[in-house]
mmCIF file of C-alpha atoms (C1' of nucleotides) in Angstrom:
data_model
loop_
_atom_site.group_PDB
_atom_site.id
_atom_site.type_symbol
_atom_site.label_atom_id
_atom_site.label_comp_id
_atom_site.label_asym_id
_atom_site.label_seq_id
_atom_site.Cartn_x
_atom_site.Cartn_y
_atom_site.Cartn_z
ATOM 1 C CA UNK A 114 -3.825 29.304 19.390
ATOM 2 C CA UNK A 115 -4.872 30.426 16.042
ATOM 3 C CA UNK A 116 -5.432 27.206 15.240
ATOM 4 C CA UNK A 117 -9.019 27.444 15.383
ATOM 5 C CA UNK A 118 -11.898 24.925 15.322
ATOM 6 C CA UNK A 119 -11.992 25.587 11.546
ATOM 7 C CA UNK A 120 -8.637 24.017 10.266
ATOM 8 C CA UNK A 121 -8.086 22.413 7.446
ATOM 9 C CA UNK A 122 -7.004 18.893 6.665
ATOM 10 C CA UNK A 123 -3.970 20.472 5.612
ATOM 11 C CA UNK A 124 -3.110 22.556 8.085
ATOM 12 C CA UNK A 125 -2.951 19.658 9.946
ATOM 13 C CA UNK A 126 -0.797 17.737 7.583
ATOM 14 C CA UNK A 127 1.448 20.888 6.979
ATOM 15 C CA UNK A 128 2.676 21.861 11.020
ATOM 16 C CA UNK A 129 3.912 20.474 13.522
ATOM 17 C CA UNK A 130 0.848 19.294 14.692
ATOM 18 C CA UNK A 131 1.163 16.220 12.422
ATOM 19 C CA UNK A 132 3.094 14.403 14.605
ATOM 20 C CA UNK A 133 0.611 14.992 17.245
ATOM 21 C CA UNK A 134 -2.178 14.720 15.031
ATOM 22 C CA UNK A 135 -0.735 11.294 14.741
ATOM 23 C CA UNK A 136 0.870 10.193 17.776
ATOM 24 C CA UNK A 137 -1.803 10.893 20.371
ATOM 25 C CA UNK A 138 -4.883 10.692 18.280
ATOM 26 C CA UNK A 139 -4.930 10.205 14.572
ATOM 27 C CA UNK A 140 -4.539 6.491 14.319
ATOM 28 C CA UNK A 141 -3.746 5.337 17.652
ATOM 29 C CA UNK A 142 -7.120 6.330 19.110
ATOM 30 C CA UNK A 143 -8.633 5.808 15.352
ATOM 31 C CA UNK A 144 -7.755 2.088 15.928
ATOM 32 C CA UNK A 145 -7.712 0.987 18.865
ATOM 33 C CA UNK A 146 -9.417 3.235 21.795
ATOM 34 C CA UNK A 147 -12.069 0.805 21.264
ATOM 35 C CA UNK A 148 -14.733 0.342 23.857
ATOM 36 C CA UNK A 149 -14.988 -3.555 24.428
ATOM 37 C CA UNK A 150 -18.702 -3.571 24.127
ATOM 38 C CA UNK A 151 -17.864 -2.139 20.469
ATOM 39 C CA UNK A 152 -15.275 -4.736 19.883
ATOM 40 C CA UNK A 153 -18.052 -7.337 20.693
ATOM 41 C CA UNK A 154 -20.439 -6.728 18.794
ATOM 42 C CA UNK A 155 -17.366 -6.505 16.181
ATOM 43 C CA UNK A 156 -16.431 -9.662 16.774
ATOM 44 C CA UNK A 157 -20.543 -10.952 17.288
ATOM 45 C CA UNK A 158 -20.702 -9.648 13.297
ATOM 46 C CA UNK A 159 -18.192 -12.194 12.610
ATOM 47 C CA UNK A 160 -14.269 -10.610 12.243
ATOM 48 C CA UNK A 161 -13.771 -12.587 8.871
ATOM 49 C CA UNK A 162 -17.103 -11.226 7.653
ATOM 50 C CA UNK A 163 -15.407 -7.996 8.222
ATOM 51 C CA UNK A 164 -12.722 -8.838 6.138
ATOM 52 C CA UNK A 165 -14.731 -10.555 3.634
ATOM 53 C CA UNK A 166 -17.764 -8.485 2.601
ATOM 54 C CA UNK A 167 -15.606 -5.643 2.203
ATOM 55 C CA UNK A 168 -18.988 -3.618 0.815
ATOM 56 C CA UNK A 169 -20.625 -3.326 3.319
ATOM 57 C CA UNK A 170 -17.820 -1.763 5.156
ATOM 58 C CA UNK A 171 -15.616 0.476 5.016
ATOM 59 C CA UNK A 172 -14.458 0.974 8.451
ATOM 60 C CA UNK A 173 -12.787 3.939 9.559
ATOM 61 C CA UNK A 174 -10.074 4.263 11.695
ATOM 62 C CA UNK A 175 -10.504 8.255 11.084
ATOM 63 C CA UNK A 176 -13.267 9.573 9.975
ATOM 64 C CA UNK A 177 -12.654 13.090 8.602
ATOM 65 C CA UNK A 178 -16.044 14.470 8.478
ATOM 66 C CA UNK A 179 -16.327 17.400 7.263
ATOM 67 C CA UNK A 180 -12.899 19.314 8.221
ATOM 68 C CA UNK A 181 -14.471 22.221 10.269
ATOM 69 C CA UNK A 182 -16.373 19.789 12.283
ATOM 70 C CA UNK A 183 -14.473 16.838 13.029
ATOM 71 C CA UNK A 184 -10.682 17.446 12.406
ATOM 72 C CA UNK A 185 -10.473 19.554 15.358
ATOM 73 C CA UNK A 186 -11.865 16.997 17.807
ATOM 74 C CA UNK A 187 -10.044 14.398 16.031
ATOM 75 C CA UNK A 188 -6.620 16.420 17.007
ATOM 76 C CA UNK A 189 -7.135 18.434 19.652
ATOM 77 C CA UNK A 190 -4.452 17.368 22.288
ATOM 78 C CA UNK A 191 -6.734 18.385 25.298
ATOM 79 C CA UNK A 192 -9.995 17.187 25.873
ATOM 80 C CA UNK A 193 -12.098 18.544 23.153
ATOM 81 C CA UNK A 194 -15.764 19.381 23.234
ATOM 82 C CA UNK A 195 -16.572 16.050 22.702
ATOM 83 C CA UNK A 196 -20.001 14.458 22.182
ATOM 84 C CA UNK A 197 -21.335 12.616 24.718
ATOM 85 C CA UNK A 198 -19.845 9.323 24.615
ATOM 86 C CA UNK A 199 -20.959 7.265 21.608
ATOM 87 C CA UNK A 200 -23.372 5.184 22.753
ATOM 88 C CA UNK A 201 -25.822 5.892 20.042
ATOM 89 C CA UNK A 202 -23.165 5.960 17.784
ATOM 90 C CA UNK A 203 -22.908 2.267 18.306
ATOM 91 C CA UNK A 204 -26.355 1.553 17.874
ATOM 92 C CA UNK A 205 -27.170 -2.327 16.336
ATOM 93 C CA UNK A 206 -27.825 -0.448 13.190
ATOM 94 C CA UNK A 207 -24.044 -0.969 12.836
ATOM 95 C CA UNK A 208 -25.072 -4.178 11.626
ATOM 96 C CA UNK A 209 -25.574 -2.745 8.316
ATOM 97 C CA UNK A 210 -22.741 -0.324 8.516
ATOM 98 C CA UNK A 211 -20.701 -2.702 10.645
ATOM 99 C CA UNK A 212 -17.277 -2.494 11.781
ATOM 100 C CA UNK A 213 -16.772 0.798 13.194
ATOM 101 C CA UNK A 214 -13.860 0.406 15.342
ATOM 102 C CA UNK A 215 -13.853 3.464 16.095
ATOM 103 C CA UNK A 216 -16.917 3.950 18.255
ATOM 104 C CA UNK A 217 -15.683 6.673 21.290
ATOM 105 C CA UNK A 218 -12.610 9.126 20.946
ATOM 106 C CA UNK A 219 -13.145 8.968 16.806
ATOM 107 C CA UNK A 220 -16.113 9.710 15.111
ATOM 108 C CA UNK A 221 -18.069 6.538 13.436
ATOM 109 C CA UNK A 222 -18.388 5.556 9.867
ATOM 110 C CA UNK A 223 -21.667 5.042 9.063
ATOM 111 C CA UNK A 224 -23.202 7.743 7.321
ATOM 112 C CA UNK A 225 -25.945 7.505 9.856
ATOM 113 C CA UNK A 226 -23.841 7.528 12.460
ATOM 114 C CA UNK A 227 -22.318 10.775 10.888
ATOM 115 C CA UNK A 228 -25.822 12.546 10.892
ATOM 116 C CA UNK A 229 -25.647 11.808 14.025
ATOM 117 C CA UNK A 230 -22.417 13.242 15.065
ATOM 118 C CA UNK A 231 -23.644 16.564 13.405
ATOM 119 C CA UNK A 232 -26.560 16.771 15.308
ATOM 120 C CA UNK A 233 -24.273 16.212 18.341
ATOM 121 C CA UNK A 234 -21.762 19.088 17.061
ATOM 122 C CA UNK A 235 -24.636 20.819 16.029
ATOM 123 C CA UNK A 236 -25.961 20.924 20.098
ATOM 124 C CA UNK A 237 -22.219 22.092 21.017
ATOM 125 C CA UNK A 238 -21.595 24.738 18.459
ATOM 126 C CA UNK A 239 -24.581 26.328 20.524
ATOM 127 C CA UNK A 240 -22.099 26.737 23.356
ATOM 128 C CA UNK A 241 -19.585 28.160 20.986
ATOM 129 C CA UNK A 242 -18.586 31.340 18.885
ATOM 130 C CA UNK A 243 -21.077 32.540 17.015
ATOM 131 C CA UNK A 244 -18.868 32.310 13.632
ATOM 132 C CA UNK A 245 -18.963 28.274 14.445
ATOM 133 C CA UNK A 246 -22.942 28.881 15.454
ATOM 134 C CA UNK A 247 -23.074 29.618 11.453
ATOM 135 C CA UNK A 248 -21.000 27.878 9.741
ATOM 136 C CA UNK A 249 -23.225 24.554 11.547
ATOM 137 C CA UNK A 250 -25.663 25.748 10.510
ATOM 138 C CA UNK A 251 -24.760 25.988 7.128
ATOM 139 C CA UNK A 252 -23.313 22.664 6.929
ATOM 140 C CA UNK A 253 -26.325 21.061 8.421
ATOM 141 C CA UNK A 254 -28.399 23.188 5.551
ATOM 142 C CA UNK A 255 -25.815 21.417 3.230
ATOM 143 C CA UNK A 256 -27.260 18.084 4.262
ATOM 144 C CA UNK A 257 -29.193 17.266 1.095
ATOM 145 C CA UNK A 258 -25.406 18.409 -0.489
ATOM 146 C CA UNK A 259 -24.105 15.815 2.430
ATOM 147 C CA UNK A 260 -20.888 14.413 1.654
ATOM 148 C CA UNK A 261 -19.702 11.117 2.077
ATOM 149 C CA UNK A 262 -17.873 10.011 5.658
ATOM 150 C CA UNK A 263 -14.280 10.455 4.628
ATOM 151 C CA UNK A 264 -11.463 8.153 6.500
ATOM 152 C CA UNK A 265 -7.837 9.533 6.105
ATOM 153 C CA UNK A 266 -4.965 7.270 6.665
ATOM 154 C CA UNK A 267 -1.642 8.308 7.294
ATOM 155 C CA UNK A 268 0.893 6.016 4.984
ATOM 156 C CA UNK A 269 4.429 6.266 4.681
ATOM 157 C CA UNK A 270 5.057 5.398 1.554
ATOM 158 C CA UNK A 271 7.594 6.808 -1.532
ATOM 159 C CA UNK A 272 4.525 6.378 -3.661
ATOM 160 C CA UNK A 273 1.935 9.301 -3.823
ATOM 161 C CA UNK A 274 -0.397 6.414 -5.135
ATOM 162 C CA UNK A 275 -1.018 3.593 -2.733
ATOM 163 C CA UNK A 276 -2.603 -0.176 -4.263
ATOM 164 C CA UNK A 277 -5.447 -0.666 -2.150
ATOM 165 C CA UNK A 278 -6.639 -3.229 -4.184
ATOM 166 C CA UNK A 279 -8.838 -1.029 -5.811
ATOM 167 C CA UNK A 280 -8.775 0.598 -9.474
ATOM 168 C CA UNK A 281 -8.974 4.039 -9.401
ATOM 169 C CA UNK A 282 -9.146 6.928 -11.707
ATOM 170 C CA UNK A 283 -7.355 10.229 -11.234
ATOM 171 C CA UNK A 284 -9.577 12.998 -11.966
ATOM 172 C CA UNK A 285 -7.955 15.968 -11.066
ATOM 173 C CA UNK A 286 -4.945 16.846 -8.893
ATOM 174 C CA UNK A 287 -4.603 20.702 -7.271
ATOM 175 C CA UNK A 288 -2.192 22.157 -5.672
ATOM 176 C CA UNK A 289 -2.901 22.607 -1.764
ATOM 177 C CA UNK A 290 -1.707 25.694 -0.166
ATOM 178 C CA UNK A 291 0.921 25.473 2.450
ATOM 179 C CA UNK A 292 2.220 22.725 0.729
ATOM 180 C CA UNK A 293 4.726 21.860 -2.187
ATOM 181 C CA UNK A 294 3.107 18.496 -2.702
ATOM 182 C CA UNK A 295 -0.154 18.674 -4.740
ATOM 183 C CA UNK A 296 -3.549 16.908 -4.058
ATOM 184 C CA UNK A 297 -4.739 14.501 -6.471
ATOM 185 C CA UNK A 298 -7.962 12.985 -6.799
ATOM 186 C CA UNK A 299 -9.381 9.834 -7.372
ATOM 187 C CA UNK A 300 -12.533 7.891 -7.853
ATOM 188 C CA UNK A 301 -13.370 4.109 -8.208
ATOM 189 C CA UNK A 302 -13.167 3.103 -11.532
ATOM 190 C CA UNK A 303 -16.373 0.862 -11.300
ATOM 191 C CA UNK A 304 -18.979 2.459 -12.552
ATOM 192 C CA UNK A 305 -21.839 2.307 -10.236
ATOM 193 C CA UNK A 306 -19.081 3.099 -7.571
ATOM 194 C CA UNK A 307 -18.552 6.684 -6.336
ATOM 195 C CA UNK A 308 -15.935 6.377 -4.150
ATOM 196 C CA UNK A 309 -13.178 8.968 -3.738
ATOM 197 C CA UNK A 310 -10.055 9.483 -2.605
ATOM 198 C CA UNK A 311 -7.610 11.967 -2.520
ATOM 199 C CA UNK A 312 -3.540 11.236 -2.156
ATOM 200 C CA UNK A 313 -1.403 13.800 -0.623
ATOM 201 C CA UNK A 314 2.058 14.334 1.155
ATOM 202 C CA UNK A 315 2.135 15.632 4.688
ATOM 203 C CA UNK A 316 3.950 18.913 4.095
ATOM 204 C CA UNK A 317 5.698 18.475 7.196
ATOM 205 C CA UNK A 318 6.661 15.053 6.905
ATOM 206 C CA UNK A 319 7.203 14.431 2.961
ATOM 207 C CA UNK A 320 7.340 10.769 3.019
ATOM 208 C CA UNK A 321 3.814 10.321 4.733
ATOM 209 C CA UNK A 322 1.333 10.241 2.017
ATOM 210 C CA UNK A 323 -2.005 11.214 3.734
ATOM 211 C CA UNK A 324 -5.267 8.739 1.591
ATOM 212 C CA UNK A 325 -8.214 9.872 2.451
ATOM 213 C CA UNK A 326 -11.273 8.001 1.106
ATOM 214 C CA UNK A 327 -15.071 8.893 0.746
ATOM 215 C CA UNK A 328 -17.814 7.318 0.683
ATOM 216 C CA UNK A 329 -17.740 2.983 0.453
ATOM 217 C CA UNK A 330 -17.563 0.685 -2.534
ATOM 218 C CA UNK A 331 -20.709 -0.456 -3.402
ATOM 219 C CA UNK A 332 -18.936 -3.531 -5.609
ATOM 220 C CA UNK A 333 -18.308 -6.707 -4.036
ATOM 221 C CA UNK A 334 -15.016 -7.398 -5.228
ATOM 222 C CA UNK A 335 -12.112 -5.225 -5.670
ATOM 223 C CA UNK A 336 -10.218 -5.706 -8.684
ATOM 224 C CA UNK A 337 -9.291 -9.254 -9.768
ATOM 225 C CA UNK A 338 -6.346 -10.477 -9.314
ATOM 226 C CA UNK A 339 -3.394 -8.674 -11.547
ATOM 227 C CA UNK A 340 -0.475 -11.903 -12.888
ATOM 228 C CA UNK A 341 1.883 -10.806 -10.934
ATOM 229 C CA UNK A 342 -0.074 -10.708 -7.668
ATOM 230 C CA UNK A 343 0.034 -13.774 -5.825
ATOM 231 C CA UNK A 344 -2.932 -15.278 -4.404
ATOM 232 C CA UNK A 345 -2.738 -14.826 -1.009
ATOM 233 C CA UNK A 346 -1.348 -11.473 -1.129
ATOM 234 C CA UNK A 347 -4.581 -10.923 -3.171
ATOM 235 C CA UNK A 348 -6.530 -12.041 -0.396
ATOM 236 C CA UNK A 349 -5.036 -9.772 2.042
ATOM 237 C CA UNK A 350 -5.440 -6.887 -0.423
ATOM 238 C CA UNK A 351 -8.810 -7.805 0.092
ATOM 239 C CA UNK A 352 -8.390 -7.625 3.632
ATOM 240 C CA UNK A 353 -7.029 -4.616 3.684
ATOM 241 C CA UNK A 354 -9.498 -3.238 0.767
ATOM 242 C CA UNK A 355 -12.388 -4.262 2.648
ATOM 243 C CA UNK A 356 -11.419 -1.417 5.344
ATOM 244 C CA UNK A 357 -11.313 0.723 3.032
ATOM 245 C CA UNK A 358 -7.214 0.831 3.678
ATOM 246 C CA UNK A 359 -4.351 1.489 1.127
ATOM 247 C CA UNK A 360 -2.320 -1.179 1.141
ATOM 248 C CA UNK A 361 1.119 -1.884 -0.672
ATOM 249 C CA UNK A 362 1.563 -5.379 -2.608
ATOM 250 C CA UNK A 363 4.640 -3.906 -4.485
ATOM 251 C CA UNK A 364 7.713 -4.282 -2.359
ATOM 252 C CA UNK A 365 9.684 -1.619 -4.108
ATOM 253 C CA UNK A 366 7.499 0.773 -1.879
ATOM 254 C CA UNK A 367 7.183 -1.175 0.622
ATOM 255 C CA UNK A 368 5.332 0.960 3.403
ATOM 256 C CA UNK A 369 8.151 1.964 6.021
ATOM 257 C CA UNK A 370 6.940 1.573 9.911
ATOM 258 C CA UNK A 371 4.929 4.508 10.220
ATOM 259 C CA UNK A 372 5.781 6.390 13.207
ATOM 260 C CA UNK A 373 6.042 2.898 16.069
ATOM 261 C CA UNK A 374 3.506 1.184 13.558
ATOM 262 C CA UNK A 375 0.716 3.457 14.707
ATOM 263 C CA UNK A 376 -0.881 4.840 11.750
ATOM 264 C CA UNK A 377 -4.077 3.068 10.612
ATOM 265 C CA UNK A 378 -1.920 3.102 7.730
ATOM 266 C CA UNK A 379 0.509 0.810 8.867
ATOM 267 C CA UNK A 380 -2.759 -1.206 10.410
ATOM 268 C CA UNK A 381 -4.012 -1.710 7.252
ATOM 269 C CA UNK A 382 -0.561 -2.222 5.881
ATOM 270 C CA UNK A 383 0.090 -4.931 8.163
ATOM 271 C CA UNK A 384 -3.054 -6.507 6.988
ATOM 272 C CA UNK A 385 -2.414 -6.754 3.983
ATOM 273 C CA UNK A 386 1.323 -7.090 4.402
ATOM 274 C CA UNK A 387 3.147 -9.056 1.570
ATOM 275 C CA UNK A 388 5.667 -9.307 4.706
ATOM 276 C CA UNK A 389 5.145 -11.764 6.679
ATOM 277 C CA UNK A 390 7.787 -10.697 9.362
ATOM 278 C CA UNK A 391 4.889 -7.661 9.740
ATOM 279 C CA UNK A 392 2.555 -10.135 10.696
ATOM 280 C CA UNK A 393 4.364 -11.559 13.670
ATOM 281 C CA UNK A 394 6.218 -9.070 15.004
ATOM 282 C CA UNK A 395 5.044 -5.743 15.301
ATOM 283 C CA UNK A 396 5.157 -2.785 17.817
ATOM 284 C CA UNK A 397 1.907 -1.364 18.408
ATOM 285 C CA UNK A 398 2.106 1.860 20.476
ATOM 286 C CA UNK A 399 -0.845 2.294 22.751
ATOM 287 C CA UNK A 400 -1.808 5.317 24.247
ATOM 288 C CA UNK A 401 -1.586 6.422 27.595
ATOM 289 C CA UNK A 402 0.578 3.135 28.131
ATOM 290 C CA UNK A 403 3.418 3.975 25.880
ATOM 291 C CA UNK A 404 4.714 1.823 23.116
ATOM 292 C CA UNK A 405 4.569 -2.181 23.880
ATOM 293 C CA UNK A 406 5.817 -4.700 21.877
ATOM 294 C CA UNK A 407 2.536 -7.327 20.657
ATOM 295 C CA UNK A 408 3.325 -10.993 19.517
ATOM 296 C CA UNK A 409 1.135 -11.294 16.843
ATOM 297 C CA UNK A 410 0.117 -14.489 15.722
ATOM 298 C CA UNK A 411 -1.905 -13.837 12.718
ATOM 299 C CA UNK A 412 -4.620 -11.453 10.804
ATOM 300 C CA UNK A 413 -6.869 -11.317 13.984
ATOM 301 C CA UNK A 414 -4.409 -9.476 15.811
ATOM 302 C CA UNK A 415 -3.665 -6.980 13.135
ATOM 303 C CA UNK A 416 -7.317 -6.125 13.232
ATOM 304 C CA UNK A 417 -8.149 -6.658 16.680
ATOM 305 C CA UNK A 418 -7.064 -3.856 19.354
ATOM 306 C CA UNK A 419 -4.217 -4.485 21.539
ATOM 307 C CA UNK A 420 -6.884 -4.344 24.968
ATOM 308 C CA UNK A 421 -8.995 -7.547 23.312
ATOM 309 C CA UNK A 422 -5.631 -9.414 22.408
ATOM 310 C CA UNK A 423 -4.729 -8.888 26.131
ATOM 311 C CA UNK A 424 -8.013 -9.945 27.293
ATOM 312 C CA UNK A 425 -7.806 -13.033 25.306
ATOM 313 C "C1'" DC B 39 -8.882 1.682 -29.500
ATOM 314 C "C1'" DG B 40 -9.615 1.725 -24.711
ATOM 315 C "C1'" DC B 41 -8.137 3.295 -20.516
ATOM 316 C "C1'" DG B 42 -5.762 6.306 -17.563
ATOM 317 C "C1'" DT B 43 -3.283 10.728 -16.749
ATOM 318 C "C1'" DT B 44 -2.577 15.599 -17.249
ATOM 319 C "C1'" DT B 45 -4.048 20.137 -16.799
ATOM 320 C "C1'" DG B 46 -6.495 24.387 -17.294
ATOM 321 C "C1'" DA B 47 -11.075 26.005 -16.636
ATOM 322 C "C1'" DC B 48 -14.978 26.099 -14.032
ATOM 323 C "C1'" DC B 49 -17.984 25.683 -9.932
ATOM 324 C "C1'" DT B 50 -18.829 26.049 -5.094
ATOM 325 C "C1'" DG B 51 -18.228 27.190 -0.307
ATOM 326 C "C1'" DC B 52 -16.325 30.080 2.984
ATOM 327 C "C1'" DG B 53 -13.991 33.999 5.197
ATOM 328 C "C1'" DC B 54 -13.252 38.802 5.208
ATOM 329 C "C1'" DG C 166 -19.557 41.351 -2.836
ATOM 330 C "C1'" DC C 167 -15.052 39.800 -3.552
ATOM 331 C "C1'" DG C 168 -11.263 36.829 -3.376
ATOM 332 C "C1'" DC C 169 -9.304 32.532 -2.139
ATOM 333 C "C1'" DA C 170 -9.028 27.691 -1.894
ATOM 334 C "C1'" DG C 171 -10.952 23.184 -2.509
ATOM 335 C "C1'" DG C 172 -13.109 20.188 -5.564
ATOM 336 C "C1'" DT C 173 -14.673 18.698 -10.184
ATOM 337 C "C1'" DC C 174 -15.049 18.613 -15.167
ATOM 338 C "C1'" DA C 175 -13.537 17.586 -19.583
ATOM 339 C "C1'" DA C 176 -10.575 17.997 -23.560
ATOM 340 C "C1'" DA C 177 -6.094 16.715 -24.883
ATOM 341 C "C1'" DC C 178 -2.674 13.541 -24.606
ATOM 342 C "C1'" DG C 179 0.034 9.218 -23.687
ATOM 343 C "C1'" DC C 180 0.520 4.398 -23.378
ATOM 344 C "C1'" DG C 181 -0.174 -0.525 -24.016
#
DNA sequence: CGCGTTTGACCTGCGC
DNA sequence: GCGCAGGTCAAACGCG
C-alpha cells in the first residue's frame, strides 16, 4: 500500500479507490452515520432553519480538510486512526456553526471544530512516521495560513459546472496530474464572500464531477431568482445552497443517480430536485445494512438520515 | 460597458 | 536546494 497517509484528493478521484472512496465512506458515512444525539440537537436548531439561513451553514457531508490529514481517514476502508469519537466535535458551539451532520466517522464543519480535529491528528501523528510527525507540524505552523474547511461532493453530472444556486466566478482552471480532466476554480461572486470551489472529473469515473467547496457564504441569499427558474425550484436551490450543495435546476443535466443515490451529491440533488419523482422515491444505500429502498415523503427525509426516519 | 471566461505566469508548499 | 504540483493572479478576450 503505497497509498500513503499523504494522498491527494486526486489520487483518490483518479483509482480505483473512488468507488470505495464513495461506496463505504465518502457520502454514505458523510451523510448519514449520524449519531442520534447529533441529529437532535439538529433537529433542536430547527431543520427548516437549516435550510433557511443557509449562512450560517454550510454543512458538510465531507469535509476535506486539508488532504494529508483528513482524506485518508475519510477513505481508509479499515478502521483508520481515528480521533476519539467526536464528542467535542459536537460541542453546543454548533449552534453557531450548526448543522454538522457529520459529527463521528466524518470530520465536522465548523472551522472550530476543524482546529479541533488537527489538534486530535496532531496527538496521533505522534504515534506515526516521523515524515507525518513533520508535515503536522508544519500544517499546524500554517494555522495563521489556515484554510477554509473544504466539503467535496461527488456529482454525476455531464456538466463540469454544477448550479448551486450560487454565482460564481472562474478564476483559474489547472490541469491535475493523473488526470485528463482539468481543475477549475471558482469563487463567490459576492464580494464580501470568499468562498471557493473547485469542479473536477473523477479520472476514473468521467461522468462524476467531484465540487469541492471552501469556506461558507457569508451572504444571506444566494442569487435571486433567474426568469426561467421557477419559484419553488428556487426555493429548493436554496435548500440545497444552504448546505453548501451543487444542485442542478437545468434538466438537460439532470444529475443521474449517483452510484444507489449515495453521494451527498445526489443528497443535495434530491433536495433541491426539480424532480419530484426524486423526492418520493429514492434508494438510499446504508452502510453496513446494504441498500434499502426509503419512502420518502418530503424535504425532511432528504435531509434527515435514514436511522431518524426509521425511528420516527 | 460590465461581467465572466480563458490562459499563461507566478507564488507557495511539499517531497526528494 | 531543486523540481513538481497545486493554487492564484491578472491581462486579454468574448459575449450579451
Amino acid at each position: 500500500m503505497e497509498r500513503k497517509e499523504g494522498m491527494k484528493m486526486e489520487d483518490v478521484l483518479g483509482n480505483s479507490s473512488c468507488s470505495q472512496f464513495t461506496v463505504n465512506n465518502f457520502p454514505l458515512q458523510s451523510i448519514f452515520d449520524l449519531s442520534c444525539s447529533e441529529d437532535e440537537k439538529i433537529l433542536s436548531l430547527g431543520l427548516m432553519d437549516l435550510l433557511g439561513v443557509q449562512d450560517l451553514i454550510s454543512p458538510p457531508f465531507l469535509e476535506i480538510m486539508t488532504a494529508e490529514q483528513q482524506v485518508p481517514s475519510l477513505i481508509s476502508s479499515q478502521a483508520p486512526p481515528t480521533p476519539p469519537p467526536s464528542k467535542k466535535i459536537e460541542s453546543p458551539e454548533a449552534i453557531n456553526q450548526p448543522a454538522t451532520p457529520n459529527s463521528s466517522s466524518i470530520s465536522p464543519a465548523p472551522s472550530e471544530a476543524f482546529n479541533e480535529l488537527v489538534k486530535v491528528d496532531d496527538q496521533e501523528e505522534n504515534q506515526k512516521k516521523t515524515k507525518k510527525q513533520l508535515k503536522t507540524k508544519k500544517t499546524n505552523q500554517n494555522q495563521k495560513r489556515q484554510r477554509e474547511p473544504r466539503f467535496a461532493f461527488m456529482t454525476k453530472s455531464e456538466v463540469d459546472h454544477l448550479e448551486d444556486g450560487y454565482r460564481w466566478r472562474k478564476y483559474g482552471q489547472k490541469a491535475v496530474k493523473n488526470s485528463p480532466f482539468p481543475r477549475s476554480y471558482y469563487r463567490c461572486t459576492t464580494a464580501s464572500c470568499n468562498v471557493k470551489k473547485r469542479v473536477e472529473r473523477s479520472f476514473s469515473d468521467p461522468s462524476i464531477v467531484v465540487t469541492t467547496y471552501e469556506g461558507q457564504h457569508t451572504h444571506s441569499s444566494p442569487i435571486m431568482p433567474r426568469p426561467k427558474l421557477g419559484g419553488s425550484h428556487l426555493s429548493t436551490a436554496m435548500s440545497a445552497a444552504a448546505f453548501g450543495m451543487p444542485m442542478q435546476r437545468t434538466s438537460p443535466h439532470y444529475q443521474q443517480p449517483f452510484t444507489n443515490s449515495l453521494s451527498p451529491s445526489n443528497f443535495g440533488h434530491n433536495i433541491g430536485s426539480t424532480n419530484n419523482s426524486f423526492l418520493h422515491e429514492k434508494r438510499i444505500y446504508i452502510p453496513g445494512t446494504g441498500p434499502s429502498l426509503l419512502k420518502d415523503h418530503g424535504l425532511l427525509q432528504d435531509i434527515l438520515p435514514s436511522h431518524m426516519l426509521k425511528e420516527e
